[in-house]
PDB file of C-alpha atoms in Angstrom:
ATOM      1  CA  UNK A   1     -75.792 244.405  49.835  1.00 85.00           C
ATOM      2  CA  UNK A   2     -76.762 241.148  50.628  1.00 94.00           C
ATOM      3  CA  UNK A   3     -79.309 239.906  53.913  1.00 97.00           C
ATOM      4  CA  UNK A   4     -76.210 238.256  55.687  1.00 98.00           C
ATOM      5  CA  UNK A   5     -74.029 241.720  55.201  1.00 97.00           C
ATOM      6  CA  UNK A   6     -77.263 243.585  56.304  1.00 97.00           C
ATOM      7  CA  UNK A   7     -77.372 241.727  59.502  1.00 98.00           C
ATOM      8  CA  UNK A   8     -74.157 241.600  60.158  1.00 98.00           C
ATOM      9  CA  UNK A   9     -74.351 245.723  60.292  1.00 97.00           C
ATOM     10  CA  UNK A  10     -77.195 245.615  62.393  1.00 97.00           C
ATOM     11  CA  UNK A  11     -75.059 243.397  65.136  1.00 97.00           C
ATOM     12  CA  UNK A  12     -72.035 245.899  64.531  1.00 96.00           C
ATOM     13  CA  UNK A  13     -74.891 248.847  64.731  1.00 97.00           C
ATOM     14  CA  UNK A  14     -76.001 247.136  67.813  1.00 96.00           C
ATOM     15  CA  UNK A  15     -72.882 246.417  69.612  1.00 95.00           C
ATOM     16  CA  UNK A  16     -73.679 243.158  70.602  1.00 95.00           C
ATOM     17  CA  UNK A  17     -73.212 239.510  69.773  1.00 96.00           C
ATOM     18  CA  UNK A  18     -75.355 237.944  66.820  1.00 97.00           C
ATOM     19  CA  UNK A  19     -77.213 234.297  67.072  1.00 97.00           C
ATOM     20  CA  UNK A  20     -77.050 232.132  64.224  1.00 98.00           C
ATOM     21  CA  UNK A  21     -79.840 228.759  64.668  1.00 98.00           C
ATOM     22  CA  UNK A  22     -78.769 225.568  62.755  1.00 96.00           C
ATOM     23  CA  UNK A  23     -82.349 223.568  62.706  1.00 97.00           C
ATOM     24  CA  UNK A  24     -82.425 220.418  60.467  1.00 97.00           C
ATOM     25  CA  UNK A  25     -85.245 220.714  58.208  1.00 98.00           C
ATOM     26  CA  UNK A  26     -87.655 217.801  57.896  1.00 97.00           C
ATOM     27  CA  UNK A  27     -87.452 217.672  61.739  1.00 97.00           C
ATOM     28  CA  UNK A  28     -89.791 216.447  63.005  1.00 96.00           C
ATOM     29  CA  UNK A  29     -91.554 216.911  59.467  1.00 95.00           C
ATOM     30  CA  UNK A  30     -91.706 219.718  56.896  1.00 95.00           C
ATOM     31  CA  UNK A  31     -94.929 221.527  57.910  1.00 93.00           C
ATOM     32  CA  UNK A  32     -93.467 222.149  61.744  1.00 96.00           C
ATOM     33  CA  UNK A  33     -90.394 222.744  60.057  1.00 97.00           C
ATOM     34  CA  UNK A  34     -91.802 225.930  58.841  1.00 97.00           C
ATOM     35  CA  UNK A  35     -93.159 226.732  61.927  1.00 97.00           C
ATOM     36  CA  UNK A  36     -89.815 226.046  63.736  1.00 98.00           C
ATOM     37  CA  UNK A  37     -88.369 229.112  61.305  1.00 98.00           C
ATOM     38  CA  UNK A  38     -91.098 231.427  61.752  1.00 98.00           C
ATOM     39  CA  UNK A  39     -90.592 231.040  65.454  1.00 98.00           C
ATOM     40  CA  UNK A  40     -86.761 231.402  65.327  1.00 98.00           C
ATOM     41  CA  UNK A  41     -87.162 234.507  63.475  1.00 98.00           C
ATOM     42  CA  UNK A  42     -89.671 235.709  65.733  1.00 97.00           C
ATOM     43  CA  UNK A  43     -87.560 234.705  69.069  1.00 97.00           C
ATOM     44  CA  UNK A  44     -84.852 237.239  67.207  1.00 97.00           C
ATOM     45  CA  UNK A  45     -82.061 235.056  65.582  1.00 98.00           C
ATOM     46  CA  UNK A  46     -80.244 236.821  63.227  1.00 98.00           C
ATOM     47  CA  UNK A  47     -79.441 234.458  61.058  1.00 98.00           C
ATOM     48  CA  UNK A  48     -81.125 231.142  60.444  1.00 98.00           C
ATOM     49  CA  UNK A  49     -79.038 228.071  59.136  1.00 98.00           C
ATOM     50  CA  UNK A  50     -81.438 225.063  57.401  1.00 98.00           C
ATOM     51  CA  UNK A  51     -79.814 221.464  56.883  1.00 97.00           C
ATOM     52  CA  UNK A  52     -80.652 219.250  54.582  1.00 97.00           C
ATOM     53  CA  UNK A  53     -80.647 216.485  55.909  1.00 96.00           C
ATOM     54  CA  UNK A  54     -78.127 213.682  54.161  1.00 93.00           C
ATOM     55  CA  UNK A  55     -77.749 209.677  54.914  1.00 90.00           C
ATOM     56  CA  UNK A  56     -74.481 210.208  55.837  1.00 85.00           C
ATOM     57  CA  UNK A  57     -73.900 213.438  57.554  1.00 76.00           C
ATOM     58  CA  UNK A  58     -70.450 212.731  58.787  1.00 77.00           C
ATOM     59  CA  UNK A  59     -69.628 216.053  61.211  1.00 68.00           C
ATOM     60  CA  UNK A  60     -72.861 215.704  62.860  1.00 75.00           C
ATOM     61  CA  UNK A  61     -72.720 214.345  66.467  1.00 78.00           C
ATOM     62  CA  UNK A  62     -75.371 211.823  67.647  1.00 87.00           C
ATOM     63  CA  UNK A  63     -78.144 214.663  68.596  1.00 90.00           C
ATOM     64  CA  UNK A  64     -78.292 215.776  64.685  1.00 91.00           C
ATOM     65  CA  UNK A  65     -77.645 212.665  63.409  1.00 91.00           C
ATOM     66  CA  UNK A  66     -81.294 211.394  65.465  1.00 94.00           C
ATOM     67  CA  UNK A  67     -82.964 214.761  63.784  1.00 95.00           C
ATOM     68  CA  UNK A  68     -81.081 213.870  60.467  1.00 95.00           C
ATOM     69  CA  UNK A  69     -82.884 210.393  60.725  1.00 95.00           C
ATOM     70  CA  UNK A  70     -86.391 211.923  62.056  1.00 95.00           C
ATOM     71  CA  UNK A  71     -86.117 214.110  58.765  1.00 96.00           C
ATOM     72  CA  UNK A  72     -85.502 211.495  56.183  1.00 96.00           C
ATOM     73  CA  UNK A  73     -87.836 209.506  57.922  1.00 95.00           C
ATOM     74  CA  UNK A  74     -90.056 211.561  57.186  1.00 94.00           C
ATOM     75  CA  UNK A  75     -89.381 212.165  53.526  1.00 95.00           C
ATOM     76  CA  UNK A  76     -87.118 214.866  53.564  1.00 97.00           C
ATOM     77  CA  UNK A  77     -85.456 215.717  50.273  1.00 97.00           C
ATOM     78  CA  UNK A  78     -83.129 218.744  49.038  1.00 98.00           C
ATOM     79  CA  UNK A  79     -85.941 219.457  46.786  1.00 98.00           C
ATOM     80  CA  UNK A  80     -88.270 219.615  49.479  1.00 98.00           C
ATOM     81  CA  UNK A  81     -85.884 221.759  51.746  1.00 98.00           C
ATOM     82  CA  UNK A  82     -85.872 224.103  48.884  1.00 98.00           C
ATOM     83  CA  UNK A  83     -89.962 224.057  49.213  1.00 98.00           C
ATOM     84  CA  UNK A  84     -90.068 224.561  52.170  1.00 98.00           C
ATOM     85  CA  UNK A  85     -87.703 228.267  52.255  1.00 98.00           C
ATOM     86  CA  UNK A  86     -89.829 229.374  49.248  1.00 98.00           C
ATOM     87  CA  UNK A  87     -92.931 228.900  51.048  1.00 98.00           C
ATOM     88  CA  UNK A  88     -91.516 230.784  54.546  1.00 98.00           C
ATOM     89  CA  UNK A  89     -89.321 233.278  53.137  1.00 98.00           C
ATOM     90  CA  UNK A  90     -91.701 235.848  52.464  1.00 97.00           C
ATOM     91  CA  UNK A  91     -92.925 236.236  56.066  1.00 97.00           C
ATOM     92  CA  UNK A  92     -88.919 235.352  57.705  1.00 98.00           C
ATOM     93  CA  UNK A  93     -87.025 238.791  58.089  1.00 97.00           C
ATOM     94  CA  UNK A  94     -83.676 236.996  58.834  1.00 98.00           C
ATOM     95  CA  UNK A  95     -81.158 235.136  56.459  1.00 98.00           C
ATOM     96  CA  UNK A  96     -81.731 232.114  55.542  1.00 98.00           C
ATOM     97  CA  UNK A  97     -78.366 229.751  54.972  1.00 98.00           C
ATOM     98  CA  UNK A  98     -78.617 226.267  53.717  1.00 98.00           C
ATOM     99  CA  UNK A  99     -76.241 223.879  55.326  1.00 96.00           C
ATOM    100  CA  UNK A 100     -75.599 221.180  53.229  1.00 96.00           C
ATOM    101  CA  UNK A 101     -73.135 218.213  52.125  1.00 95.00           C
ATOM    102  CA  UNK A 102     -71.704 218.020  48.881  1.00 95.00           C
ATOM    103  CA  UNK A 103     -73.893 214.542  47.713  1.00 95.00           C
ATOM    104  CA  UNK A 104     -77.574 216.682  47.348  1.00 96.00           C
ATOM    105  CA  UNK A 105     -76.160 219.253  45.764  1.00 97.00           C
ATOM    106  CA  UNK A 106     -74.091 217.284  43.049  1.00 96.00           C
ATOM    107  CA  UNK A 107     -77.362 214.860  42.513  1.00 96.00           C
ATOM    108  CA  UNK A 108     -79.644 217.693  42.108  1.00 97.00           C
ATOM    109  CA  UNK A 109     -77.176 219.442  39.405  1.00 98.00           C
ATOM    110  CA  UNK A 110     -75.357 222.559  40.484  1.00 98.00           C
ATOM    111  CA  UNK A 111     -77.360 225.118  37.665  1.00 98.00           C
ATOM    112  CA  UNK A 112     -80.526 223.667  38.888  1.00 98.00           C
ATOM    113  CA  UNK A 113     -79.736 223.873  42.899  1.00 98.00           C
ATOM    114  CA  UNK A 114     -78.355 227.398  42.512  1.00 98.00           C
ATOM    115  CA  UNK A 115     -81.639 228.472  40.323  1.00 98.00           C
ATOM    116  CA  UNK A 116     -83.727 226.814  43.119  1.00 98.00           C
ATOM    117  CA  UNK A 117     -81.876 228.399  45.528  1.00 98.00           C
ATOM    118  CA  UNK A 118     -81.974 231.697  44.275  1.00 98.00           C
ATOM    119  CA  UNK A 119     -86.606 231.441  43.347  1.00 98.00           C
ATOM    120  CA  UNK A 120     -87.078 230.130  46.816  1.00 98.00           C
ATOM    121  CA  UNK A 121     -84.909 233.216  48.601  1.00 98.00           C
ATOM    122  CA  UNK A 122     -82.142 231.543  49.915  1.00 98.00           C
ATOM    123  CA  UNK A 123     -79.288 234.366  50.995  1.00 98.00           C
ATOM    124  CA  UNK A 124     -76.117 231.789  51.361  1.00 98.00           C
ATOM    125  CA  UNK A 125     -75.378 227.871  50.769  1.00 98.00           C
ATOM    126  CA  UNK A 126     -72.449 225.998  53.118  1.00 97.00           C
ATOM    127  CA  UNK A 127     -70.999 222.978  51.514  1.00 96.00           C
ATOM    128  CA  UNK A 128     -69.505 220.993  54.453  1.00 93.00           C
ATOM    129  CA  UNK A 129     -67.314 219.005  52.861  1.00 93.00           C
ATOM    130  CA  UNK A 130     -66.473 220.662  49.321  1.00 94.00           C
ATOM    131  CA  UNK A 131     -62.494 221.386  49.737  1.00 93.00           C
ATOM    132  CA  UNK A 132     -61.711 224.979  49.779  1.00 94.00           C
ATOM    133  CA  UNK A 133     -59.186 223.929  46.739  1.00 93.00           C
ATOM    134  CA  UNK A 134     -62.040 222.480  44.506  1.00 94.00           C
ATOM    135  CA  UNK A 135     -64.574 225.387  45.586  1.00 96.00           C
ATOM    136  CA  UNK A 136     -64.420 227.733  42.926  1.00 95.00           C
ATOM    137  CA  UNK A 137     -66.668 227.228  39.748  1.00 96.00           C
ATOM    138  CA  UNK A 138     -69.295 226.217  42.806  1.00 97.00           C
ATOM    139  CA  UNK A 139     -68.871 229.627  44.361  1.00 97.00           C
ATOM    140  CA  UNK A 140     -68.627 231.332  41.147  1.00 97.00           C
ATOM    141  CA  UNK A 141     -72.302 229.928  39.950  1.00 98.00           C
ATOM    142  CA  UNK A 142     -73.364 230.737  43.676  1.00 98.00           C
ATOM    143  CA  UNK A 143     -72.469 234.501  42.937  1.00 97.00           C
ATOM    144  CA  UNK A 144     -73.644 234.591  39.681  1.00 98.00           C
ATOM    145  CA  UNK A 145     -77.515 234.113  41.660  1.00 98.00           C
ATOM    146  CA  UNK A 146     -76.686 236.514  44.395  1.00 98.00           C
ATOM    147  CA  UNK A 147     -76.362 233.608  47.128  1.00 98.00           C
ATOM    148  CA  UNK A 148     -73.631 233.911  49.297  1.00 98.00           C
ATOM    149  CA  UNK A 149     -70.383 231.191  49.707  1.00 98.00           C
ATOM    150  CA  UNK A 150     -70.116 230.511  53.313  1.00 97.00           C
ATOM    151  CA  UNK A 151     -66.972 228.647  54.633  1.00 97.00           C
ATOM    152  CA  UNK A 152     -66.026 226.593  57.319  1.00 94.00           C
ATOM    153  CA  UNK A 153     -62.791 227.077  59.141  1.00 94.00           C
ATOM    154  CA  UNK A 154     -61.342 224.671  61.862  1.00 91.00           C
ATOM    155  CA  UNK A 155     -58.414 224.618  64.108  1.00 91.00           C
ATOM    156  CA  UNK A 156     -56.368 222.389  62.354  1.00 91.00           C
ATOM    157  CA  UNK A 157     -56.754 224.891  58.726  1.00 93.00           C
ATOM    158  CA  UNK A 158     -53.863 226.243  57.557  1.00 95.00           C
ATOM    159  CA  UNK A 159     -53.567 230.004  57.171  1.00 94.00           C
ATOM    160  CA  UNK A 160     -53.038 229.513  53.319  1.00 95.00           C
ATOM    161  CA  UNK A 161     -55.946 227.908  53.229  1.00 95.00           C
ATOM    162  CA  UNK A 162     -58.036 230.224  55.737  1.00 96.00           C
ATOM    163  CA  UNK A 163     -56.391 233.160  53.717  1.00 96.00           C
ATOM    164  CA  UNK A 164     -57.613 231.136  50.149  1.00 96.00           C
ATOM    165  CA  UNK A 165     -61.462 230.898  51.939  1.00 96.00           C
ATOM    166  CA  UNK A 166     -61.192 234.262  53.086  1.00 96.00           C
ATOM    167  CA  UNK A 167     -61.276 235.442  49.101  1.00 96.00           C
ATOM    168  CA  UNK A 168     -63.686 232.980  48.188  1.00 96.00           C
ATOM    169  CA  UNK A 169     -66.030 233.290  50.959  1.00 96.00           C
ATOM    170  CA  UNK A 170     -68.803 236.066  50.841  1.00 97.00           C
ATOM    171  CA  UNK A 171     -71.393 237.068  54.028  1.00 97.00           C
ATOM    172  CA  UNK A 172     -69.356 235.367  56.760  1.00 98.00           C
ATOM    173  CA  UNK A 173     -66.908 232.923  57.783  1.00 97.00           C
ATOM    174  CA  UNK A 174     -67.753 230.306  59.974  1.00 96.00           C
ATOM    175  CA  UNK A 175     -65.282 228.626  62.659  1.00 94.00           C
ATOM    176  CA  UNK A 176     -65.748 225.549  64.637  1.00 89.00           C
ATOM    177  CA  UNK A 177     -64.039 225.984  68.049  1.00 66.00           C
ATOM    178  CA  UNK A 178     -62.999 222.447  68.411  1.00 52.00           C
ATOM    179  CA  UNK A 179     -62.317 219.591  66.426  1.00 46.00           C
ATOM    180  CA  UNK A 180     -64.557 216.465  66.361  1.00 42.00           C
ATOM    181  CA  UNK A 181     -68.444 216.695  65.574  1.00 39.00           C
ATOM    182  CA  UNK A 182     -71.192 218.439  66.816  1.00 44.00           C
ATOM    183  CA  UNK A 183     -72.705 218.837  69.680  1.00 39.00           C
ATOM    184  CA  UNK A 184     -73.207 220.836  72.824  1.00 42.00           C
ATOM    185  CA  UNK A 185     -70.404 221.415  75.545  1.00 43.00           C
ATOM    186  CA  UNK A 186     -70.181 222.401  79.059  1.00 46.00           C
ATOM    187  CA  UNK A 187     -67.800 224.920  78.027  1.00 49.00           C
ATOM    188  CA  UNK A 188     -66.205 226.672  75.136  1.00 65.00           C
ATOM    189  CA  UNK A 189     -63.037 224.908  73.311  1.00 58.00           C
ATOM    190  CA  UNK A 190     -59.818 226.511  74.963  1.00 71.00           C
ATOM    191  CA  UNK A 191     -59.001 227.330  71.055  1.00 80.00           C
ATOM    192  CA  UNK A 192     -61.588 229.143  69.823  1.00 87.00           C
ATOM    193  CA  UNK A 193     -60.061 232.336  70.886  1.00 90.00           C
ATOM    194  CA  UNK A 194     -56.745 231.458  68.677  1.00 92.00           C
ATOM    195  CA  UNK A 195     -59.101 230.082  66.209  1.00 94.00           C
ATOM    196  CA  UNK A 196     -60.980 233.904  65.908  1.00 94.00           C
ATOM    197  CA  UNK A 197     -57.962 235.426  66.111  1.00 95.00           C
ATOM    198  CA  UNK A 198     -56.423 233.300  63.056  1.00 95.00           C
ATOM    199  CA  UNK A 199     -59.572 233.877  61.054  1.00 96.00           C
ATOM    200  CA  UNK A 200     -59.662 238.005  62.003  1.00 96.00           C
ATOM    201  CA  UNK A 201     -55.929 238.421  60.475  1.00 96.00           C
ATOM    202  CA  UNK A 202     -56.915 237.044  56.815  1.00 96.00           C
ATOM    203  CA  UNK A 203     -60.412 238.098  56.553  1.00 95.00           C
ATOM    204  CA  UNK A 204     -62.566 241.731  57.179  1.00 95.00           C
ATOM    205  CA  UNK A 205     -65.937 239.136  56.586  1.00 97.00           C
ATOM    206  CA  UNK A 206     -67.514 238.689  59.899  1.00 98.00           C
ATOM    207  CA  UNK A 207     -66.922 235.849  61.863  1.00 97.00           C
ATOM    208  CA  UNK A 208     -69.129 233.409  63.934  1.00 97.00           C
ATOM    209  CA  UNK A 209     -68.306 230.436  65.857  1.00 95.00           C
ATOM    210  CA  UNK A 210     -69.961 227.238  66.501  1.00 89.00           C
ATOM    211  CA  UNK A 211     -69.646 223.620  67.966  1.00 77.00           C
ATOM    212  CA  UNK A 212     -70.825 223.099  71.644  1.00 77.00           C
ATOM    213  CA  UNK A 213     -72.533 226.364  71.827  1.00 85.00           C
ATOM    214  CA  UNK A 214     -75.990 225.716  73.814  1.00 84.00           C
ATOM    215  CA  UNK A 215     -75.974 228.431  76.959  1.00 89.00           C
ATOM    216  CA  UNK A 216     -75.923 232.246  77.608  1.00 93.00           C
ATOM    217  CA  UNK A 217     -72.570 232.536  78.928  1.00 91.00           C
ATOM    218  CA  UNK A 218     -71.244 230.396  76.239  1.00 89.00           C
ATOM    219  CA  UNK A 219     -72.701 233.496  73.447  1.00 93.00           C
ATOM    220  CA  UNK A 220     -71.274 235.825  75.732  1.00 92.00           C
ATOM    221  CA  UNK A 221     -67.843 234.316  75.675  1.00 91.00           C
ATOM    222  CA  UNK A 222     -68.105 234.037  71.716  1.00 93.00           C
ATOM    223  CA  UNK A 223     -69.098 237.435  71.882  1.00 94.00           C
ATOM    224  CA  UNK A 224     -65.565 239.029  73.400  1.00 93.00           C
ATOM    225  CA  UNK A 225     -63.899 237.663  69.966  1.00 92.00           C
ATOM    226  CA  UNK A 226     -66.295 237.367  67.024  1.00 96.00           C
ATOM    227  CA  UNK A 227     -68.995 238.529  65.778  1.00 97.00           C
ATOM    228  CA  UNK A 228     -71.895 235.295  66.438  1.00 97.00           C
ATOM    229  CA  UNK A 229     -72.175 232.454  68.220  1.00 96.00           C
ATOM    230  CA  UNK A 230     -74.062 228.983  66.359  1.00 95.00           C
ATOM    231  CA  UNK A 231     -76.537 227.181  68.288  1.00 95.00           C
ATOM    232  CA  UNK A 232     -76.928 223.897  67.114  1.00 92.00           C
ATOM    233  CA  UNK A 233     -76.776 220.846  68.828  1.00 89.00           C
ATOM    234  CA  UNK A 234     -78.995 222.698  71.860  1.00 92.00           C
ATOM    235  CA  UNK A 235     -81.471 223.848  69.634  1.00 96.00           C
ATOM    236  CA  UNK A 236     -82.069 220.745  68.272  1.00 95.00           C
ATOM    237  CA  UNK A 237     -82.669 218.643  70.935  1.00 94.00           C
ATOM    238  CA  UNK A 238     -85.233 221.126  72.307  1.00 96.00           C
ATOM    239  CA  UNK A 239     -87.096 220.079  69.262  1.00 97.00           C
ATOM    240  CA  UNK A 240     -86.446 216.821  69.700  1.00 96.00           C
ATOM    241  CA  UNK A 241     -88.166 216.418  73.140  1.00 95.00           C
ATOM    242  CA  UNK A 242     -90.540 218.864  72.177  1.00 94.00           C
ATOM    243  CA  UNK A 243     -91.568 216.712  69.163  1.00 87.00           C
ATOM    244  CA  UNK A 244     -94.951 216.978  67.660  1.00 85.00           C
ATOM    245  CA  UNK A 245     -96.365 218.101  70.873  1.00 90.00           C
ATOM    246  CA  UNK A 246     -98.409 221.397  70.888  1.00 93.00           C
ATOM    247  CA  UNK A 247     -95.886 223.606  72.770  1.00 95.00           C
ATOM    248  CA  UNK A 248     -92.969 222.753  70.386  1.00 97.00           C
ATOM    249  CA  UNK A 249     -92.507 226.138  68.850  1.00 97.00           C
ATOM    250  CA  UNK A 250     -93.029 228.167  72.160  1.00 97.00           C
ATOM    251  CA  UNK A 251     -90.229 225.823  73.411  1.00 97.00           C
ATOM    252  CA  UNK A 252     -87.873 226.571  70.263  1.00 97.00           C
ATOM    253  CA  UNK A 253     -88.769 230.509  71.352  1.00 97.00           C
ATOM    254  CA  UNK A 254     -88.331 230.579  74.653  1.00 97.00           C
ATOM    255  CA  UNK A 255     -84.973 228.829  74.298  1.00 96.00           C
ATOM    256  CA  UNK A 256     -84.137 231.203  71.732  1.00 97.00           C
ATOM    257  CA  UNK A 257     -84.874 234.511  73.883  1.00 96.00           C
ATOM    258  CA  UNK A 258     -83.015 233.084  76.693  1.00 96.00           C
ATOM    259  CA  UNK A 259     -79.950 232.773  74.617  1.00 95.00           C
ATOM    260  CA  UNK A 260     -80.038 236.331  73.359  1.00 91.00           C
ATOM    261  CA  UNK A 261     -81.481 238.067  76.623  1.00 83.00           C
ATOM    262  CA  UNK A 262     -78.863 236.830  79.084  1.00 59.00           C
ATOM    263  CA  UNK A 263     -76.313 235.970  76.423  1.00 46.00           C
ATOM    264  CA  UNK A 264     -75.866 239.455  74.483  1.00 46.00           C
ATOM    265  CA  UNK A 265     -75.723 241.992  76.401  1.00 44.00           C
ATOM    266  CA  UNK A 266     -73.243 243.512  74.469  1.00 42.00           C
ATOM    267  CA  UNK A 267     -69.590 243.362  73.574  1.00 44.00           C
ATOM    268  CA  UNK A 268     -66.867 243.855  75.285  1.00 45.00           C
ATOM    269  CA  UNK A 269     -64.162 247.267  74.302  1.00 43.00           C
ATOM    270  CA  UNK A 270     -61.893 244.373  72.674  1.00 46.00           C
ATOM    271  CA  UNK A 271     -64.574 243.034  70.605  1.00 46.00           C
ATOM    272  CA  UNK A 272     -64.937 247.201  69.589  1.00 40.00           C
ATOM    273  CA  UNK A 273     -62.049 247.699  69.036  1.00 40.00           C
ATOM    274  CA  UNK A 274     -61.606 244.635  66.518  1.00 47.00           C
ATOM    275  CA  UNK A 275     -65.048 245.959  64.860  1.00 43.00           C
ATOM    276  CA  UNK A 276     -63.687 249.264  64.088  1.00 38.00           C
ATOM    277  CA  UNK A 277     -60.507 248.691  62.901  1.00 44.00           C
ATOM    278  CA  UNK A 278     -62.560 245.190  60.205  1.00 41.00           C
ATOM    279  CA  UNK A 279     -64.622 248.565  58.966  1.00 36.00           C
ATOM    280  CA  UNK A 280     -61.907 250.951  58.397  1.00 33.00           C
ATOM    281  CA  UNK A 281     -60.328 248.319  55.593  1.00 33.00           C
TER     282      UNK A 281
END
C-alpha cells in the first residue's frame, strides 16, 4: 500500500478532514524550500504537494505565478526539485506529490523522470495538463516505479472522462471547485458539492478539493463532501511575505495548525456515511 493510500486511512481512521499543502519549490530558494516541507510536515499536513515551477504555468493565478517567478529566479529546475525531495524525504513522514506541467517532464525524458522520481521518494506525480485521453503509457511507467497517477477533475469534465481518470488514477483524485485559475476565495465555489458528488459516483479513490481554499471554515465545508481540502494559493503567499526573513517557517506552521485545529474537527454523519459505503466496494 502506497503513502497516499496510507494516509488516506489514517483521515478515514480519524474521522476527520485531511490537508493537502501545494508549496512551489524554489520559493523563495531551494535550501528554505526544504525547510518549508519539514515545517509543513511538522504543522501536520497530510499530504504535501511540490511544484515545479514552469515558465509558463498557465492554471496558476497571479499569487503562484509571483512564487513561480521567485523560483526560477532563483534557479529552480525539475532536476533540482527532484534534489531537493531526495534530500528531505527521509526525515518528511507525509506524501510527497509532485505537481507538475507536461514541458519538464517531456524535456527531462519520461524513463529518466520516473527513475528520479522513484530514488528521491516521491509517492505520486500530477501532470496538469497531460489529457486524460493521452495519459496512459505515462501512468503505466509511473506504476511500473510505484509512484502514484494523480488526476485532476473540473466542473466542466465529462463523466466519461471522470469515469476514464477514475481507472487510470491511483492514491486520489483531485477536483477543482471552480473553473478559472488559482487562487484563494472568500468562499467555496457553489459547485464543488456537485463536483464531489460527480467524482464519488465513478470512483472509490479518495477525493480532495482545491482552488480558493485558504481558511478554517472553508476545510470544514470541504470536509462535509470529500475527503481533503488543498491549500494553495494561501499558503503561498504566507511565504511570500514571510520571505527570507527569520520567522518564515514558524509562519508556514502556524498557518498550517490553524487550518487543521479550527478547520477539522471532524466530519459530518454524511461525510460517514459516504466513507463507509467507498470501503465496502
Amino acid at each position: 500500500m502506497s503513502r497516499i493510500s496510507q494516509a488516506f486511512d489514517r483521515i478515514r481512521a480519524d474521522r476527520r478532514t485531511g490537508l493537502v499543502t501545494y508549496v512551489t519549490a524554489g520559493d523563495p530558494d531551494l535550501a528554505r524550500s526544504g525547510d518549508i516541507l519539514c515545517a509543513l510536515d511538522r504543522a501536520g499536513a497530510d499530504l504535501l504537494e511540490v511544484g515545479i515551477p514552469f515558465s509558463e504555468p498557465l492554471a496558476d493565478g497571479p499569487v503562484i505565478q509571483r512564487a513561480t517567478e521567485r523560483a526560477l529566479a532563483a534557479g529552480t529546475t525539475a532536476t533540482a526539485v527532484l534534489d531537493l525531495v531526495g534530500r528531505v524525504r527521509a526525515t518528511i513522514k507525509a506524501p510527497i506529490v509532485l505537481f507538475t506541467y507536461a514541458n519538464p517532464v517531456l524535456r527531462m525524458g519520461v524513463d529518466t523522470f520516473g527513475d528520479r522520481a522513484r530514488d528521491a521518494g516521491v509517492d505520486g506525480v500530477l501532470v496538469l495538463d497531460l489529457p486524460i485521453e493521452e495519459a496512459g503509457s505515462f501512468r503505466d511507467a509511473m506504476a511500473a516505479r510505484d509512484i502514484d497517477m494523480i488526476f485532476l477533475l473540473s466542473p466542466t469534465t465529462t463523466d466519461a472522462r471522470m469515469t476514464q481518470a477514475a481507472a487510470l488514477g491511483r492514491g486520489f483524485l483531485y477536483g477543482i471547485s471552480r473553473l478559472g485559475v488559482t487562487g484563494a476565495r472568500d468562499t467555496i465555489a457553489d459547485g464543488a458539492e456537485t463536483l464531489a458528488g460527480r467524482m464519488r459516483r465513478v470512483t472509490s479513490l479518495p477525493i480532495a478539493l482545491g482552488f480558493g481554499i485558504s481558511s478554517p471554515d472553508h476545510v470544514r465545508q470541504i470536509g462535509r463532501f470529500a475527503d481533503a481540502a488543498v491549500v494553495g494559493s494561501g499558503l503561498v503567499k504566507v511565504i511570500a511575505e514571510a520571505g527570507t526573513g527569520p520567522d518564515l517557517t514558524e509562519k508556514v506552521e502556524s498557518y498550517v495548525r490553524w487550518l487543521k485545529n479550527d478547520g477539522s474537527e471532524g466530519i459530518d454523519d454524511n461525510r460517514r456515511t459516504q466513507t463507509a459505503d467507498r470501503s465496502a466496494r
